[in-house]
């Protein structure tokens, strides 16, 4: 085996060229990680929102809460069904909720976008991942007060603590900021249901109903029951399905991200091949010497492939570090986009988790293997005599 | 110019290297073209609508708000307004699946007065106007779904609790920058279905689209509409079609910024690749350069020769990547990815911009190696064994 030290030194000997390539690869990996991180961040936000045993009930045909309607009588009937989990006091964990839009400008922008305002009842909180008020206080029932997520408070002009915003012409005051460890609820404003219903002139019907099934078997049975009961006449699906469908709506962003990563990887392969061809061409004599010393063809091939991998993985590591560095400096890259399924704002953070970084490094390994193969193969094919004769 | 053959020979001297460089530039240019074409097209579409002097009238509360249908006539009567139509977004599911194509309920009698850029055979227009359940489909949408005149399109209500069955009565076409991936149908059919189902939101025009007599009338018309509805139950917010389009782009949030950031990373990576090649070309030719100098070539000539060489390689990659991408997207149907992309193509200006960028990358990346080549000392250079 050719010692690894040889390859490391070879890369060092041709500093500028190696650095250029490493830097180029780092940029490619960096761009890819951002593309992966964007779509994964969006998916995760929706994924976190889903509790495995939760069911969401909508009007038949509706694909999002915002356009659905569930009558009070249907909601009462569902609450009375057996198989819904209960809290310590014996109240079923089922909440009908009202979702309306507020039309608000993002910070630094003139144009307004739709933001979901959720009117919640007393059980709603129990159905969500832990929500904690980090600033201010809880909203009071019966008054025009609201709590907003930290992410939304940061993104929207009128959603800071103490600010006022309008829903259907009525003014609400932001009295608290909450955090919920990510998830769709962090794209929402919460307020008292009765107050919101009165302002939105929605009486007799809420937007959706959510409940937690006592077990997986109950969940399936309840979904089928709701779908087939003609009295209720509503659609039901697990929260997981609901959010998976929402996530599928962002397929365009994902597609663009992946195509960029793929094409850039192919482009970078050529760059790697180029560097390695150069490296090998200028070292023909060395290769001849190595062969004359008795290193076999395979170990030469292996050594050059390794060199190419080293180049790429170093680049990838740099790219990952850069992405993590930017993320760290900004304290997590928060952004938001429109959920094309509901036309409302989803706030989310880029995901630079281990899986995403691993994907970036894998890309680099592929670049190194494919880009390095042909040049390394060429090195192996050289005849010892010719190689030694080369100037 | 007398050095041209020499430069050309140098470009092709190391065929593997020049080809690899040109190809890696071309390939990296591909996503860059894709991203910029996307941004350019959005801008082109927004700009091209400006000539039709259209104004969108929305509820003050945005798209979710409701405007009574009676507002259409009130808007139509404003002075300076050529005509106005309701544009109710139906947003139904097609064959139980969530659709991503737009469906608007509108007024077939005057639709083409507000959208004069769209063309459709007169007999098809007449057939559409005569059939209450008829619809008119854009060419791109028809092509991607394989619809032809006479086909039935069942739509299941998503926002509204009604299902509709439409019949394709005609297919409309329009200019290259216009969106032709949507369909329009009768507002009356839509509204009657809502009333039958006792839906609370019957009689709602969605947004109102109007066309003014001339560009100069747009802002007075907007002002007078805004003030005349100010104290009503549903106050309105008129905006030009361009602003309306921009509000949709704004909804995408930082995605445009993200695209620009990625594009910048691609460009920097490209510079690194190209610079690397040029550095190799110089290193390998140190002796030769010294020889040139020894026989009397001056520094500027050598500098120019190397720069020309790297620009030529960049240009080659640019032509393959830029113009190639343009031609490639004549054959790739992006609507399979997302129906909203049915009209995706690479505009010439984007392609040419790519070529110019690649040439600039060549120039920029050649600077340091070329400078180094020009300053090689004759003696050192001749002595050097590479």
PDB file of N, CA and C in Angstrom, chain A residues 174-231:
ATOM      1  N   UNK A 174     -51.288  41.979  21.298  1.00  0.00           N
ATOM      2  CA  UNK A 174     -50.406  40.850  21.584  1.00  0.00           C
ATOM      3  C   UNK A 174     -49.952  40.967  23.042  1.00  0.00           C
ATOM      4  N   UNK A 175     -50.369  39.997  23.870  1.00  0.00           N
ATOM      5  CA  UNK A 175     -50.017  40.090  25.294  1.00  0.00           C
ATOM      6  C   UNK A 175     -48.961  39.064  25.701  1.00  0.00           C
ATOM      7  N   UNK A 176     -48.684  38.111  24.803  1.00  0.00           N
ATOM      8  CA  UNK A 176     -47.702  37.099  25.180  1.00  0.00           C
ATOM      9  C   UNK A 176     -47.000  36.513  23.960  1.00  0.00           C
ATOM     10  N   UNK A 177     -45.770  36.063  24.200  1.00  0.00           N
ATOM     11  CA  UNK A 177     -44.990  35.407  23.145  1.00  0.00           C
ATOM     12  C   UNK A 177     -44.743  33.975  23.622  1.00  0.00           C
ATOM     13  N   UNK A 178     -45.006  33.004  22.753  1.00  0.00           N
ATOM     14  CA  UNK A 178     -44.779  31.616  23.183  1.00  0.00           C
ATOM     15  C   UNK A 178     -43.763  30.906  22.296  1.00  0.00           C
ATOM     16  N   UNK A 179     -43.243  29.824  22.832  1.00  0.00           N
ATOM     17  CA  UNK A 179     -42.398  28.926  22.052  1.00  0.00           C
ATOM     18  C   UNK A 179     -42.975  27.537  22.208  1.00  0.00           C
ATOM     19  N   UNK A 180     -42.781  26.700  21.172  1.00  0.00           N
ATOM     20  CA  UNK A 180     -43.350  25.357  21.257  1.00  0.00           C
ATOM     21  C   UNK A 180     -42.405  24.310  20.680  1.00  0.00           C
ATOM     22  N   UNK A 181     -41.139  24.625  20.634  1.00  0.00           N
ATOM     23  CA  UNK A 181     -40.170  23.647  20.120  1.00  0.00           C
ATOM     24  C   UNK A 181     -40.390  23.315  18.662  1.00  0.00           C
ATOM     25  N   UNK A 182     -40.701  24.324  17.860  1.00  0.00           N
ATOM     26  CA  UNK A 182     -40.915  24.099  16.433  1.00  0.00           C
ATOM     27  C   UNK A 182     -42.324  23.614  16.167  1.00  0.00           C
ATOM     28  N   UNK A 183     -42.586  23.261  14.920  1.00  0.00           N
ATOM     29  CA  UNK A 183     -43.905  22.761  14.573  1.00  0.00           C
ATOM     30  C   UNK A 183     -44.800  23.839  13.999  1.00  0.00           C
ATOM     31  N   UNK A 184     -45.926  23.395  13.463  1.00  0.00           N
ATOM     32  CA  UNK A 184     -46.816  24.299  12.743  1.00  0.00           C
ATOM     33  C   UNK A 184     -47.424  25.359  13.651  1.00  0.00           C
ATOM     34  N   UNK A 185     -47.556  25.033  14.948  1.00  0.00           N
ATOM     35  CA  UNK A 185     -48.179  25.984  15.850  1.00  0.00           C
ATOM     36  C   UNK A 185     -47.329  27.258  15.959  1.00  0.00           C
ATOM     37  N   UNK A 186     -46.063  27.150  15.633  1.00  0.00           N
ATOM     38  CA  UNK A 186     -45.198  28.333  15.675  1.00  0.00           C
ATOM     39  C   UNK A 186     -45.434  29.280  14.495  1.00  0.00           C
ATOM     40  N   UNK A 187     -46.346  28.924  13.607  1.00  0.00           N
ATOM     41  CA  UNK A 187     -46.722  29.846  12.533  1.00  0.00           C
ATOM     42  C   UNK A 187     -48.070  30.493  12.824  1.00  0.00           C
ATOM     43  N   UNK A 188     -48.542  30.380  14.065  1.00  0.00           N
ATOM     44  CA  UNK A 188     -49.914  30.801  14.350  1.00  0.00           C
ATOM     45  C   UNK A 188     -50.008  31.878  15.423  1.00  0.00           C
ATOM     46  N   UNK A 189     -51.188  32.493  15.428  1.00  0.00           N
ATOM     47  CA  UNK A 189     -51.560  33.421  16.487  1.00  0.00           C
ATOM     48  C   UNK A 189     -52.701  32.731  17.229  1.00  0.00           C
ATOM     49  N   UNK A 190     -52.670  32.724  18.539  1.00  0.00           N
ATOM     50  CA  UNK A 190     -53.757  32.082  19.300  1.00  0.00           C
ATOM     51  C   UNK A 190     -54.560  33.124  20.058  1.00  0.00           C
ATOM     52  N   UNK A 191     -55.868  32.913  20.028  1.00  0.00           N
ATOM     53  CA  UNK A 191     -56.721  33.822  20.788  1.00  0.00           C
ATOM     54  C   UNK A 191     -57.961  33.074  21.255  1.00  0.00           C
ATOM     55  N   UNK A 192     -58.817  33.784  21.988  1.00  0.00           N
ATOM     56  CA  UNK A 192     -60.022  33.149  22.520  1.00  0.00           C
ATOM     57  C   UNK A 192     -61.032  32.889  21.404  1.00  0.00           C
ATOM     58  N   UNK A 193     -61.560  31.679  21.421  1.00  0.00           N
ATOM     59  CA  UNK A 193     -62.438  31.246  20.338  1.00  0.00           C
ATOM     60  C   UNK A 193     -63.724  32.081  20.241  1.00  0.00           C
ATOM     61  N   UNK A 194     -64.352  32.299  21.380  1.00  0.00           N
ATOM     62  CA  UNK A 194     -65.634  33.013  21.365  1.00  0.00           C
ATOM     63  C   UNK A 194     -65.455  34.427  20.800  1.00  0.00           C
ATOM     64  N   UNK A 195     -64.378  35.084  21.216  1.00  0.00           N
ATOM     65  CA  UNK A 195     -64.111  36.446  20.741  1.00  0.00           C
ATOM     66  C   UNK A 195     -63.896  36.439  19.231  1.00  0.00           C
ATOM     67  N   UNK A 196     -63.105  35.493  18.785  1.00  0.00           N
ATOM     68  CA  UNK A 196     -62.783  35.431  17.361  1.00  0.00           C
ATOM     69  C   UNK A 196     -64.019  35.096  16.522  1.00  0.00           C
ATOM     70  N   UNK A 197     -64.829  34.176  17.026  1.00  0.00           N
ATOM     71  CA  UNK A 197     -66.021  33.755  16.285  1.00  0.00           C
ATOM     72  C   UNK A 197     -66.973  34.929  16.096  1.00  0.00           C
ATOM     73  N   UNK A 198     -67.072  35.752  17.132  1.00  0.00           N
ATOM     74  CA  UNK A 198     -67.974  36.889  17.057  1.00  0.00           C
ATOM     75  C   UNK A 198     -67.486  37.895  16.006  1.00  0.00           C
ATOM     76  N   UNK A 199     -66.179  38.124  15.989  1.00  0.00           N
ATOM     77  CA  UNK A 199     -65.615  39.080  15.040  1.00  0.00           C
ATOM     78  C   UNK A 199     -65.686  38.564  13.608  1.00  0.00           C
ATOM     79  N   UNK A 200     -65.407  37.272  13.436  1.00  0.00           N
ATOM     80  CA  UNK A 200     -65.416  36.699  12.094  1.00  0.00           C
ATOM     81  C   UNK A 200     -66.840  36.341  11.655  1.00  0.00           C
ATOM     82  N   UNK A 201     -67.811  36.691  12.483  1.00  0.00           N
ATOM     83  CA  UNK A 201     -69.223  36.358  12.227  1.00  0.00           C
ATOM     84  C   UNK A 201     -69.384  34.873  11.938  1.00  0.00           C
ATOM     85  N   UNK A 202     -68.693  34.067  12.699  1.00  0.00           N
ATOM     86  CA  UNK A 202     -68.823  32.626  12.522  1.00  0.00           C
ATOM     87  C   UNK A 202     -69.526  32.064  13.741  1.00  0.00           C
ATOM     88  N   UNK A 203     -70.777  31.761  13.594  1.00  0.00           N
ATOM     89  CA  UNK A 203     -71.470  31.128  14.704  1.00  0.00           C
ATOM     90  C   UNK A 203     -72.049  29.817  14.214  1.00  0.00           C
ATOM     91  N   UNK A 204     -72.105  28.877  15.083  1.00  0.00           N
ATOM     92  CA  UNK A 204     -72.692  27.593  14.713  1.00  0.00           C
ATOM     93  C   UNK A 204     -71.719  26.633  14.077  1.00  0.00           C
ATOM     94  N   UNK A 205     -70.601  27.134  13.583  1.00  0.00           N
ATOM     95  CA  UNK A 205     -69.630  26.226  12.958  1.00  0.00           C
ATOM     96  C   UNK A 205     -68.213  26.714  13.207  1.00  0.00           C
ATOM     97  N   UNK A 206     -67.366  25.802  13.590  1.00  0.00           N
ATOM     98  CA  UNK A 206     -65.946  26.096  13.722  1.00  0.00           C
ATOM     99  C   UNK A 206     -65.251  25.561  12.448  1.00  0.00           C
ATOM    100  N   UNK A 207     -63.929  25.759  12.357  1.00  0.00           N
ATOM    101  CA  UNK A 207     -63.232  25.326  11.149  1.00  0.00           C
ATOM    102  C   UNK A 207     -62.949  23.837  11.173  1.00  0.00           C
ATOM    103  N   UNK A 208     -62.489  23.358  12.316  1.00  0.00           N
ATOM    104  CA  UNK A 208     -62.033  21.977  12.346  1.00  0.00           C
ATOM    105  C   UNK A 208     -62.182  21.455  13.758  1.00  0.00           C
ATOM    106  N   UNK A 209     -61.959  20.160  13.888  1.00  0.00           N
ATOM    107  CA  UNK A 209     -61.980  19.590  15.214  1.00  0.00           C
ATOM    108  C   UNK A 209     -60.760  18.690  15.322  1.00  0.00           C
ATOM    109  N   UNK A 210     -60.137  18.714  16.483  1.00  0.00           N
ATOM    110  CA  UNK A 210     -59.005  17.834  16.696  1.00  0.00           C
ATOM    111  C   UNK A 210     -59.252  17.026  17.946  1.00  0.00           C
ATOM    112  N   UNK A 211     -58.890  15.756  17.893  1.00  0.00           N
ATOM    113  CA  UNK A 211     -58.990  14.975  19.127  1.00  0.00           C
ATOM    114  C   UNK A 211     -57.871  13.946  19.171  1.00  0.00           C
ATOM    115  N   UNK A 212     -57.624  13.441  20.381  1.00  0.00           N
ATOM    116  CA  UNK A 212     -56.605  12.410  20.550  1.00  0.00           C
ATOM    117  C   UNK A 212     -57.306  11.089  20.816  1.00  0.00           C
ATOM    118  N   UNK A 213     -56.980  10.081  20.022  1.00  0.00           N
ATOM    119  CA  UNK A 213     -57.570   8.766  20.220  1.00  0.00           C
ATOM    120  C   UNK A 213     -56.880   8.073  21.389  1.00  0.00           C
ATOM    121  N   UNK A 214     -57.615   7.191  22.056  1.00  0.00           N
ATOM    122  CA  UNK A 214     -57.055   6.498  23.215  1.00  0.00           C
ATOM    123  C   UNK A 214     -56.012   5.477  22.779  1.00  0.00           C
ATOM    124  N   UNK A 215     -56.190   4.900  21.611  1.00  0.00           N
ATOM    125  CA  UNK A 215     -55.229   3.914  21.106  1.00  0.00           C
ATOM    126  C   UNK A 215     -55.262   3.929  19.581  1.00  0.00           C
ATOM    127  N   UNK A 216     -54.289   3.231  18.989  1.00  0.00           N
ATOM    128  CA  UNK A 216     -54.214   3.195  17.524  1.00  0.00           C
ATOM    129  C   UNK A 216     -55.457   2.544  16.933  1.00  0.00           C
ATOM    130  N   UNK A 217     -55.957   1.512  17.614  1.00  0.00           N
ATOM    131  CA  UNK A 217     -57.151   0.818  17.107  1.00  0.00           C
ATOM    132  C   UNK A 217     -58.350   1.759  17.165  1.00  0.00           C
ATOM    133  N   UNK A 218     -58.454   2.483  18.276  1.00  0.00           N
ATOM    134  CA  UNK A 218     -59.541   3.456  18.419  1.00  0.00           C
ATOM    135  C   UNK A 218     -59.451   4.519  17.324  1.00  0.00           C
ATOM    136  N   UNK A 219     -58.215   4.906  17.033  1.00  0.00           N
ATOM    137  CA  UNK A 219     -58.009   5.954  16.037  1.00  0.00           C
ATOM    138  C   UNK A 219     -58.596   5.540  14.687  1.00  0.00           C
ATOM    139  N   UNK A 220     -58.272   4.322  14.301  1.00  0.00           N
ATOM    140  CA  UNK A 220     -58.746   3.845  13.005  1.00  0.00           C
ATOM    141  C   UNK A 220     -60.272   3.733  12.992  1.00  0.00           C
ATOM    142  N   UNK A 221     -60.781   3.174  14.082  1.00  0.00           N
ATOM    143  CA  UNK A 221     -62.224   2.975  14.162  1.00  0.00           C
ATOM    144  C   UNK A 221     -62.959   4.320  14.124  1.00  0.00           C
ATOM    145  N   UNK A 222     -62.429   5.294  14.879  1.00  0.00           N
ATOM    146  CA  UNK A 222     -63.085   6.601  14.941  1.00  0.00           C
ATOM    147  C   UNK A 222     -63.067   7.312  13.577  1.00  0.00           C
ATOM    148  N   UNK A 223     -61.937   7.193  12.888  1.00  0.00           N
ATOM    149  CA  UNK A 223     -61.846   7.824  11.571  1.00  0.00           C
ATOM    150  C   UNK A 223     -62.890   7.239  10.635  1.00  0.00           C
ATOM    151  N   UNK A 224     -62.980   5.917  10.643  1.00  0.00           N
ATOM    152  CA  UNK A 224     -63.975   5.277   9.772  1.00  0.00           C
ATOM    153  C   UNK A 224     -65.393   5.642  10.168  1.00  0.00           C
ATOM    154  N   UNK A 225     -65.611   5.697  11.480  1.00  0.00           N
ATOM    155  CA  UNK A 225     -66.945   6.036  11.960  1.00  0.00           C
ATOM    156  C   UNK A 225     -67.363   7.436  11.485  1.00  0.00           C
ATOM    157  N   UNK A 226     -66.462   8.389  11.660  1.00  0.00           N
ATOM    158  CA  UNK A 226     -66.784   9.767  11.283  1.00  0.00           C
ATOM    159  C   UNK A 226     -67.038   9.880   9.783  1.00  0.00           C
ATOM    160  N   UNK A 227     -66.214   9.181   9.019  1.00  0.00           N
ATOM    161  CA  UNK A 227     -66.355   9.261   7.557  1.00  0.00           C
ATOM    162  C   UNK A 227     -67.682   8.665   7.095  1.00  0.00           C
ATOM    163  N   UNK A 228     -68.106   7.583   7.778  1.00  0.00           N
ATOM    164  CA  UNK A 228     -69.262   6.855   7.272  1.00  0.00           C
ATOM    165  C   UNK A 228     -70.585   7.245   7.912  1.00  0.00           C
ATOM    166  N   UNK A 229     -70.519   7.926   9.052  1.00  0.00           N
ATOM    167  CA  UNK A 229     -71.746   8.316   9.727  1.00  0.00           C
ATOM    168  C   UNK A 229     -72.427   9.455   8.969  1.00  0.00           C
ATOM    169  N   UNK A 230     -73.660   9.200   8.521  1.00  0.00           N
ATOM    170  CA  UNK A 230     -74.316  10.211   7.679  1.00  0.00           C
ATOM    171  C   UNK A 230     -74.756  11.423   8.480  1.00  0.00           C
ATOM    172  N   UNK A 231     -74.977  11.213   9.784  1.00  0.00           N
ATOM    173  CA  UNK A 231     -75.343  12.340  10.640  1.00  0.00           C
ATOM    174  C   UNK A 231     -74.188  13.336  10.738  1.00  0.00           C
TER     175      UNK A 231
END
